[in-house]
GROMACS .gro file of C-alpha atoms in nm:
model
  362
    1UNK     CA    1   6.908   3.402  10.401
    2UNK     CA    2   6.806   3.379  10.046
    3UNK     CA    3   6.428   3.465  10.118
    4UNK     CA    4   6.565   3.752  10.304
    5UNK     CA    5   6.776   3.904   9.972
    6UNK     CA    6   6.537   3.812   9.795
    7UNK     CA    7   6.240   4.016  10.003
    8UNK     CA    8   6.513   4.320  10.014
    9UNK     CA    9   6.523   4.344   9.606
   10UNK     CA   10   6.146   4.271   9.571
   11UNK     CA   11   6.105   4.590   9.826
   12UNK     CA   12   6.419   4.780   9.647
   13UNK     CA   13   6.215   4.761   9.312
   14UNK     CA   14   5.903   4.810   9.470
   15UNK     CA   15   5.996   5.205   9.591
   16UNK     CA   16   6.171   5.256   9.289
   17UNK     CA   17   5.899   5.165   9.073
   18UNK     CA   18   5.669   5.365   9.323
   19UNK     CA   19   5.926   5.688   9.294
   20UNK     CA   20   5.926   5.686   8.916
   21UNK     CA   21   5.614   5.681   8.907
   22UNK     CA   22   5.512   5.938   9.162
   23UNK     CA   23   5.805   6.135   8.949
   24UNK     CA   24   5.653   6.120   8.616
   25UNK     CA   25   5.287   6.189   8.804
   26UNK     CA   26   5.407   6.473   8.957
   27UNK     CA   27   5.551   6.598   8.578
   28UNK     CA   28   5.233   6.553   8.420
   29UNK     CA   29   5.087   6.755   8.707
   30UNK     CA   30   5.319   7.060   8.649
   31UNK     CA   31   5.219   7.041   8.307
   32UNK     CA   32   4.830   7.068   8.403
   33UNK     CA   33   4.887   7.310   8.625
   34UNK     CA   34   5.044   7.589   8.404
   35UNK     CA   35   4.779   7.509   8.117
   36UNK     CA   36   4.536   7.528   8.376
   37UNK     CA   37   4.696   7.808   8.597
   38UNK     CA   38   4.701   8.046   8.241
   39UNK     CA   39   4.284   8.036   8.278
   40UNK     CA   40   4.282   8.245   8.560
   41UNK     CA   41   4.296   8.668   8.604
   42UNK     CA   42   4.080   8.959   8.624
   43UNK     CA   43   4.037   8.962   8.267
   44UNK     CA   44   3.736   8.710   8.174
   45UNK     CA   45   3.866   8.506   7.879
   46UNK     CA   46   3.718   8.164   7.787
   47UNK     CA   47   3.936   7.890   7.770
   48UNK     CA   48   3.892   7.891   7.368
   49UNK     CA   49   4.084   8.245   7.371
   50UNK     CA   50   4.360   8.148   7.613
   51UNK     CA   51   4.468   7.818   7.420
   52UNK     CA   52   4.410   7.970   7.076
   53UNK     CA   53   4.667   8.217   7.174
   54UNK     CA   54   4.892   7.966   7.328
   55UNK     CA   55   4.855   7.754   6.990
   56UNK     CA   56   4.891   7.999   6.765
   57UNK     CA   57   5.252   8.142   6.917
   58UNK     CA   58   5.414   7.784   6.983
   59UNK     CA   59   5.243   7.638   6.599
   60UNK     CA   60   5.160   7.924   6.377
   61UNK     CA   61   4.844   7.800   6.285
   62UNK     CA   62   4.733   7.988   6.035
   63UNK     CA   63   4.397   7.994   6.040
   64UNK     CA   64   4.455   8.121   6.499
   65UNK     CA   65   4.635   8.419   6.295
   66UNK     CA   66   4.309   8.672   6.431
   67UNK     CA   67   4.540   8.573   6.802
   68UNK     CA   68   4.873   8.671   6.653
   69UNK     CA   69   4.801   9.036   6.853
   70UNK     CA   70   4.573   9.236   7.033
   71UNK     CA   71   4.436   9.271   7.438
   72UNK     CA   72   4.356   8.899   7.421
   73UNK     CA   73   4.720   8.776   7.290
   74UNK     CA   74   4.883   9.060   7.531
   75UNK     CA   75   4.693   8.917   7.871
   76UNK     CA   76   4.789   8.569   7.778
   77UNK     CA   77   5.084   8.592   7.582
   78UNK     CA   78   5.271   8.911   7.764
   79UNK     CA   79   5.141   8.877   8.143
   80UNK     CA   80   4.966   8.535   8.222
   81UNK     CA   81   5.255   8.274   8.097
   82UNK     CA   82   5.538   8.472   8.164
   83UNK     CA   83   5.388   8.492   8.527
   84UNK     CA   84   5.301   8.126   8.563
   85UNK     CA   85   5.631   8.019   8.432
   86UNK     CA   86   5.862   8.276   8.675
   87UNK     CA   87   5.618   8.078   8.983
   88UNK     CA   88   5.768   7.754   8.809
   89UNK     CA   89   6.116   7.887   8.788
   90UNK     CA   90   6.095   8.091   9.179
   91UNK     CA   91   5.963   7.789   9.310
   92UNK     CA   92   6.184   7.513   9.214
   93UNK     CA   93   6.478   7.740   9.276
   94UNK     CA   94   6.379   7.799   9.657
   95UNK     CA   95   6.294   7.422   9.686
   96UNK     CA   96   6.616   7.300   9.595
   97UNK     CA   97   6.803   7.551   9.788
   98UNK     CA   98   6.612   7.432  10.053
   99UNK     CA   99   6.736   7.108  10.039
  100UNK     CA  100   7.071   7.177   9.995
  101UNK     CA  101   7.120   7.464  10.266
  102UNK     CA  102   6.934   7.228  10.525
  103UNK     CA  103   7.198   6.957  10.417
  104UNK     CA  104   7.510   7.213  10.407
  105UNK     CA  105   7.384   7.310  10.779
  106UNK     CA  106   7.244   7.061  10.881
  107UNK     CA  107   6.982   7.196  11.019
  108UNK     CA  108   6.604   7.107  10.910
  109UNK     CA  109   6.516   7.466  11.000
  110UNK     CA  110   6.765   7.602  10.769
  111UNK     CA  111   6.599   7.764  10.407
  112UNK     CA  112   6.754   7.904  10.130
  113UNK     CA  113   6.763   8.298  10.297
  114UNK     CA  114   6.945   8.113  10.602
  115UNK     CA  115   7.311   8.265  10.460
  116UNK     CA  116   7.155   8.622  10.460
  117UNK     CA  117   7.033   8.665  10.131
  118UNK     CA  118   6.686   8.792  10.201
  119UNK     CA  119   6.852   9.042  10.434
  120UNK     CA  120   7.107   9.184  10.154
  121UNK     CA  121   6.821   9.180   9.896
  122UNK     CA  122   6.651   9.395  10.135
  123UNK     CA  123   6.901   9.610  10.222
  124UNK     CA  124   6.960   9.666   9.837
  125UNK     CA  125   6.578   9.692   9.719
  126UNK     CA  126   6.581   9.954  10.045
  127UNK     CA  127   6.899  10.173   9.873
  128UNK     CA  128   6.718  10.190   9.574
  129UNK     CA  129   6.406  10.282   9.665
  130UNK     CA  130   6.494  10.525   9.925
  131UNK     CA  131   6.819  10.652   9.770
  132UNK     CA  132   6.731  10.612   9.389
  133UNK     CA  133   7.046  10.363   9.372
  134UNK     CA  134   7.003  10.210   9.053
  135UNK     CA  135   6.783  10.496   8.896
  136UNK     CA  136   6.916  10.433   8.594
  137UNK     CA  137   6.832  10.061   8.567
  138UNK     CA  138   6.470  10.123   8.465
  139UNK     CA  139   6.217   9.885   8.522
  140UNK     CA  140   6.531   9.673   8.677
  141UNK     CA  141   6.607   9.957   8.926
  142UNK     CA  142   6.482   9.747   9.209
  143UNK     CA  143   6.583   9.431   9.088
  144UNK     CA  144   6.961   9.427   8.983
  145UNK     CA  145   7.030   9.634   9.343
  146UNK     CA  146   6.852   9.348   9.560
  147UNK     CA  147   7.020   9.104   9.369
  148UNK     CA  148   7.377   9.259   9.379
  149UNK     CA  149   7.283   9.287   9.787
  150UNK     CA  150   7.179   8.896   9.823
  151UNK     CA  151   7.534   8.815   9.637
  152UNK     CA  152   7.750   9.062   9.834
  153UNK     CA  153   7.558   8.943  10.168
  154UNK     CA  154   7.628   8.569  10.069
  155UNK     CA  155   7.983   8.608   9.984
  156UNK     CA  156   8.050   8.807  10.306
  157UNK     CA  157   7.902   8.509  10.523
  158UNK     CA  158   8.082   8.252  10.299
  159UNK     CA  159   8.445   8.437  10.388
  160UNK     CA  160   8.338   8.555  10.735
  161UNK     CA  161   8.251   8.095  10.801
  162UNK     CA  162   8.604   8.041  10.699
  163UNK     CA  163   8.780   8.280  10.892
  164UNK     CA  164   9.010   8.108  11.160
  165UNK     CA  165   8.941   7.738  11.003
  166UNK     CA  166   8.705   7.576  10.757
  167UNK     CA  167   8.353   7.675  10.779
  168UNK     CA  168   8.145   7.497  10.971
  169UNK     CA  169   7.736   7.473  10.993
  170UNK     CA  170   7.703   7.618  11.317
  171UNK     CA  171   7.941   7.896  11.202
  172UNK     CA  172   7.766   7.958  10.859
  173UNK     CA  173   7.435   7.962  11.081
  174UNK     CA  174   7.666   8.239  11.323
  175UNK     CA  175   7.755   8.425  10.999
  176UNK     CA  176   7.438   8.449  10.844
  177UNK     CA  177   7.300   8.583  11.177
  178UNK     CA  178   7.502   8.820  11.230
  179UNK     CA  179   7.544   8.974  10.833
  180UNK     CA  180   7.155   8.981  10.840
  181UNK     CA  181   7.133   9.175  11.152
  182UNK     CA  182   7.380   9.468  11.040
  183UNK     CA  183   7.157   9.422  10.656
  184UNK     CA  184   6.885   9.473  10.871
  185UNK     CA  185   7.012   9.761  11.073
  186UNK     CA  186   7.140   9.981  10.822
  187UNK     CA  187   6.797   9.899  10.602
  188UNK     CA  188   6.611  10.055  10.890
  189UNK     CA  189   6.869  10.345  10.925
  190UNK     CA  190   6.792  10.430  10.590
  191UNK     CA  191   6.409  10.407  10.637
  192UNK     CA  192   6.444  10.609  10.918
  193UNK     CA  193   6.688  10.922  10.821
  194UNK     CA  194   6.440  10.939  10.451
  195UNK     CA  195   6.130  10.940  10.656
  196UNK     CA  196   5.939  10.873  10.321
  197UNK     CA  197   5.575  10.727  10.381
  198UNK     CA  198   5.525  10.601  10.007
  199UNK     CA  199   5.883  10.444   9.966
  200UNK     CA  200   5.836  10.270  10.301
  201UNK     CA  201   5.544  10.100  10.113
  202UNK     CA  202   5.706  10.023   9.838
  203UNK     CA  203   5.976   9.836  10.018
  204UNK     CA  204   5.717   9.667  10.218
  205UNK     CA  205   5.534   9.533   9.935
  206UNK     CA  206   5.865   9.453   9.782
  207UNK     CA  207   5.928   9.260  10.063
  208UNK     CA  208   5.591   9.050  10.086
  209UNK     CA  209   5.713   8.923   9.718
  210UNK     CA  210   5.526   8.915   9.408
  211UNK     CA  211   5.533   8.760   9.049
  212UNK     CA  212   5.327   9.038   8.906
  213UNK     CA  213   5.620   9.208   8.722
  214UNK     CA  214   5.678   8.897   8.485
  215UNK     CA  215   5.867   8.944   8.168
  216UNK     CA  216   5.964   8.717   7.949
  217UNK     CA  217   6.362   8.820   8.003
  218UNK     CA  218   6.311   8.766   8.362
  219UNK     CA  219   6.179   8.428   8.284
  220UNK     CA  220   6.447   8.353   8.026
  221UNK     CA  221   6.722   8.406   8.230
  222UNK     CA  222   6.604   8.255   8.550
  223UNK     CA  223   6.411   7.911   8.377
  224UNK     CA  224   6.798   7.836   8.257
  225UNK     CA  225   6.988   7.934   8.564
  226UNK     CA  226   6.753   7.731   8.796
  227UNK     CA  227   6.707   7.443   8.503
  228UNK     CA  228   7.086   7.400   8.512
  229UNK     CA  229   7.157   7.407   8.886
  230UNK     CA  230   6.887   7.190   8.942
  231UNK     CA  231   7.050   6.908   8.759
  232UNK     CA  232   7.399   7.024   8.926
  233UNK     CA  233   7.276   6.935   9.258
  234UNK     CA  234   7.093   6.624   9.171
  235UNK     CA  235   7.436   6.483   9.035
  236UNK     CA  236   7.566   6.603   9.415
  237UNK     CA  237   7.367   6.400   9.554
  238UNK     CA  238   7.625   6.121   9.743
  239UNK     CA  239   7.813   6.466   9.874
  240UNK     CA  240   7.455   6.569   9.991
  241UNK     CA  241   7.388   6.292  10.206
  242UNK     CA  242   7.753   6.254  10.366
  243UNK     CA  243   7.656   6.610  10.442
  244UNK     CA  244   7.427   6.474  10.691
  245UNK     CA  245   7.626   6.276  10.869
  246UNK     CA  246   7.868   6.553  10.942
  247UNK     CA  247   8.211   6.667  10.891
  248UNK     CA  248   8.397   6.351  11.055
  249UNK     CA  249   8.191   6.113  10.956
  250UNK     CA  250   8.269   6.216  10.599
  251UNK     CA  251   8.658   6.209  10.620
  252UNK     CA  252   8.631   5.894  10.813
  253UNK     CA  253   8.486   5.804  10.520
  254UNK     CA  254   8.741   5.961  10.266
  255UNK     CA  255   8.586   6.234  10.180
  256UNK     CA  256   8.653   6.611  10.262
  257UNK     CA  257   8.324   6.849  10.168
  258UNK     CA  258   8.482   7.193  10.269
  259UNK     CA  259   8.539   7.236   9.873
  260UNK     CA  260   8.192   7.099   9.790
  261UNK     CA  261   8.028   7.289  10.069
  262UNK     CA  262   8.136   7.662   9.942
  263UNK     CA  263   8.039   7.557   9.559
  264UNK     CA  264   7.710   7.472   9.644
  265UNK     CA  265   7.635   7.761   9.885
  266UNK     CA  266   7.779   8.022   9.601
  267UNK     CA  267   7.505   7.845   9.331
  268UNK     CA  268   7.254   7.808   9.608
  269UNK     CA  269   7.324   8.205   9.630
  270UNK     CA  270   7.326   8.269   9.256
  271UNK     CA  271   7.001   8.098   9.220
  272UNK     CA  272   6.842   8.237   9.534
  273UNK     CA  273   6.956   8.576   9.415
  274UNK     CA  274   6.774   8.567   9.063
  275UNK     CA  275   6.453   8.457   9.242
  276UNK     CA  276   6.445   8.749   9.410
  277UNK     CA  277   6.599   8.976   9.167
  278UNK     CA  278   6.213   8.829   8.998
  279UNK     CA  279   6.020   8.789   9.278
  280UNK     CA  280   6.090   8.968   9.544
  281UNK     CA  281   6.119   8.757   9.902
  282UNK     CA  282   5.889   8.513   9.924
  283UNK     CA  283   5.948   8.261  10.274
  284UNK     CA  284   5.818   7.964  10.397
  285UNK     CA  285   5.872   7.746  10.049
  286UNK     CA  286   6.204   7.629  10.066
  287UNK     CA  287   6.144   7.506  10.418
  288UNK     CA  288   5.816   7.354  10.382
  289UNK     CA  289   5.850   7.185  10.063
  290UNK     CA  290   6.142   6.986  10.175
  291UNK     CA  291   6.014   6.876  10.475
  292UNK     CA  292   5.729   6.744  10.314
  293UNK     CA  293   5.871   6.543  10.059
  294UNK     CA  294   6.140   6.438  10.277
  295UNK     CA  295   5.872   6.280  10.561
  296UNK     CA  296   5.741   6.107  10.247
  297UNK     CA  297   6.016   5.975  10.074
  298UNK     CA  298   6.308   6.000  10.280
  299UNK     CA  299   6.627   6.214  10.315
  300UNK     CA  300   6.814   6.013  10.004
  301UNK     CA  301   6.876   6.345   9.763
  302UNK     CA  302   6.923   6.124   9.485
  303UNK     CA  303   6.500   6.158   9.524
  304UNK     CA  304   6.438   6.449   9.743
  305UNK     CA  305   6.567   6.718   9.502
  306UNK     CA  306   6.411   6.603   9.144
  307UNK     CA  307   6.104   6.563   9.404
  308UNK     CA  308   6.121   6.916   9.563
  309UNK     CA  309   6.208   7.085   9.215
  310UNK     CA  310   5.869   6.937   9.116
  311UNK     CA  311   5.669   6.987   9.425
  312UNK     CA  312   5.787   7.311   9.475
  313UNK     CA  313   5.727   7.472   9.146
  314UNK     CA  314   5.338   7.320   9.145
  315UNK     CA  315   5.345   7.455   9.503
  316UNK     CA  316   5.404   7.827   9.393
  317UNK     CA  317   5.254   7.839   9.076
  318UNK     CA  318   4.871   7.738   9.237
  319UNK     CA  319   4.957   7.974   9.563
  320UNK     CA  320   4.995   8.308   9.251
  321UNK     CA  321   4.659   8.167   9.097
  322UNK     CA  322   4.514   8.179   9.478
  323UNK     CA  323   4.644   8.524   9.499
  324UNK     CA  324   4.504   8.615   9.188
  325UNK     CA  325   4.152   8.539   9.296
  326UNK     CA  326   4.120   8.577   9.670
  327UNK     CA  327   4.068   8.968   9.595
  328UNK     CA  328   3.838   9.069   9.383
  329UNK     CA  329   4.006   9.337   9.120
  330UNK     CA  330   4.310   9.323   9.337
  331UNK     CA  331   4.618   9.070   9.441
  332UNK     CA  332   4.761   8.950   9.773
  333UNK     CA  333   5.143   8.929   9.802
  334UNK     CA  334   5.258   8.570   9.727
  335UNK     CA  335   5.452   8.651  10.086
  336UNK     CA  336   5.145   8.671  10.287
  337UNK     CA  337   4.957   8.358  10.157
  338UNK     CA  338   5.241   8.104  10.140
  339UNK     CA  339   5.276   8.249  10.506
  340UNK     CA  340   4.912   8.182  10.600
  341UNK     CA  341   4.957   7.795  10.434
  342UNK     CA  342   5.337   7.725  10.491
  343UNK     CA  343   5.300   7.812  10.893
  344UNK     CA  344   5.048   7.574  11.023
  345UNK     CA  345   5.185   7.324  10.754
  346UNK     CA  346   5.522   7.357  10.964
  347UNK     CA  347   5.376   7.344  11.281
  348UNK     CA  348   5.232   7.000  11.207
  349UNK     CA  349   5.559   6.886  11.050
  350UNK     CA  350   5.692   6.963  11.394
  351UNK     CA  351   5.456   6.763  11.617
  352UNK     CA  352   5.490   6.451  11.396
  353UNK     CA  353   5.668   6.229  11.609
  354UNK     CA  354   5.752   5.981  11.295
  355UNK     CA  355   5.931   6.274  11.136
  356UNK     CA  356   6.315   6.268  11.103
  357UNK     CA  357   6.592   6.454  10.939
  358UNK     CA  358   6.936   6.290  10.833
  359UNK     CA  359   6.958   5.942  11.005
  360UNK     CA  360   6.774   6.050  11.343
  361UNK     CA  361   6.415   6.080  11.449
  362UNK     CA  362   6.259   6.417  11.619
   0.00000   0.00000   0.00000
């Protein structure tokens, strides 16, 4: 009996020690990968250029002061870091929800668009491009109207789920269906009554999602929001996995998550909504990401979300650099080439028959 304890602790430490160290690994990786992710554009800048920028703005170096301005310090300084570092923010953001919505639903299909939002963003970015909602926005005239469309959308399927009773997961799933289909119907209403070839682009390129309108406000409001409910959920993480268990199993246990539920599916929302207030819609990440950490390393969230915040942020950032060189003297949506990857990815996910969600196998 002792042996046996004893083997259980050895293992215990064993995956903790590997987790920590597959954590800081996957930190020093991030790091490498926006240094390294700056390098690359249409502009042909050596490496000396890019870092002497970089240097120069973070240290002041005096004698970098020839980098303080010009093209070189705009391309690096005003349009390759701000981009790399909205990919950092977009991606951790739709990891994370990930996790959580698949958790709230329970439901590894689920993704952080699964309460509507990418339908409501639509439906906004739609309005404002067809009807010139939001004119007076500026440069945010697309932006601020998909955004105020993904919150409206996920409020409306947070009441309609606890209509008649608490919300459920089948009846958030219900919700989201059916608030996504009327976003969808009166986006296509609109599309259809303007009859406007060039705004029809627009919204379709909108829709593929990009990271090529990176500003540094963009990036300094979303890095915090997403920074800050990142470590909100990773302290949720006991409610998290009760979550999988289910409803009864929880208050068996002594614990009711209807509260706990809403809260996290309004921040899931409010970060979900400033990723594509920046971004645009871009699918596929916050459901592949967290399957593939979790048929590594588990379902315990206590690991899966520092894990996916990581994963999912080197994830994105190397997918923009991939869709800043595929073309030449041009740029794929983000949408279309996390597509092409995230699809078969899933696919194979699916087939695995060692894979399982919750406490279950599939």
């Amino acid at each position: 009996m002792k042996e046996q304890v004893s083997q259980t602790k050895k293992g215990s430490v064993l995956r903790t020690s590997m987790y920590v160290a597959v954590l800081i690994g996957l930190a020093a990786f991030l790091i490498f990968s926006i240094l390294a992710a700056i390098t690359f554009g249409n502009a042909d800048l050596s490496l000396k250029d890019v870092y002497s920028v970089i240097a120069y703005k973070l240290f002041h170096i005096k004698s970098l002061s020839a980098y303080a301005e010009g093209a070189v310090h705009d391309v690096v300084w005003l349009i390759r870091l701000p981009r790399v570092l909205l990919a950092l923010a977009v991606g951790m953001a739709l990891s994370v929800c990930g996790v959580v919505m698949q958790a709230i639903v329970q439901n590894p299909l689920a993704d952080p668009y699964v309460l509507g939002i990418s339908s409501g963003a639509s439906l906004g970015a739609t309005l404002a491009i067809m009807l010139g909602v939001g004119g007076f926005l500026g440069g945010n005239s697309v932006g601020v109207p998909a955004f105020i469309g993904a919150m409206v959308t996920s409020f409306a399927v947070i009441a309609i789920a606890n209509m008649g009773g608490k919300a459920t997961s089948a009846k958030l799933i219900l919700a989201g269906m059916a608030v996504s289909s009327v976003c969808s119907a009166i986006g296509n209403f609109a599309i259809y009554i303007v009859n406007n070839k060039n705004a029809t682009s627009e919204i379709m390129f909108w829709t593929m999602g990009s990271l090529a309108g990176a500003k540094w406000q963009r990036v300094g409001v979303l890095l915090p929001v997403v920074f800050i409910g990142t470590l909100i959920f990773w302290s949720q993480f006991r409610n998290l996995n009760l979550m999988l268990l289910g409803d009864e199993a929880s208050i068996t246990l002594g614990t009711d998550l209807h509260r706990a539920r809403n809260l996290y599916m309004i921040l899931s929302s409010l970060m979900v909504g400033f990723a594509v207030y920046a971004a645009g819609t871009i699918g596929f990440v916050g459901l592949i990401v967290p399957h593939a950490v979790r048929m590594i390393f588990g379902t315990d969230h206590r690991r899966l979300v520092p894990l996916c915040a990581l994963v999912g942020a080197i994830f994105l950032i190397w997918a923009d650099v991939g869709c800043r060189v595929i073309l030449k003297n041009s740029e794929m949506p983000i949408g279309i080439l996390v597509s092409i990857i995230g699809a078969p990815c899933f696919i194979y996910l699916m087939v695995r028959r060692s894979y399982g969600f919750g406490g279950g196998r599939g």
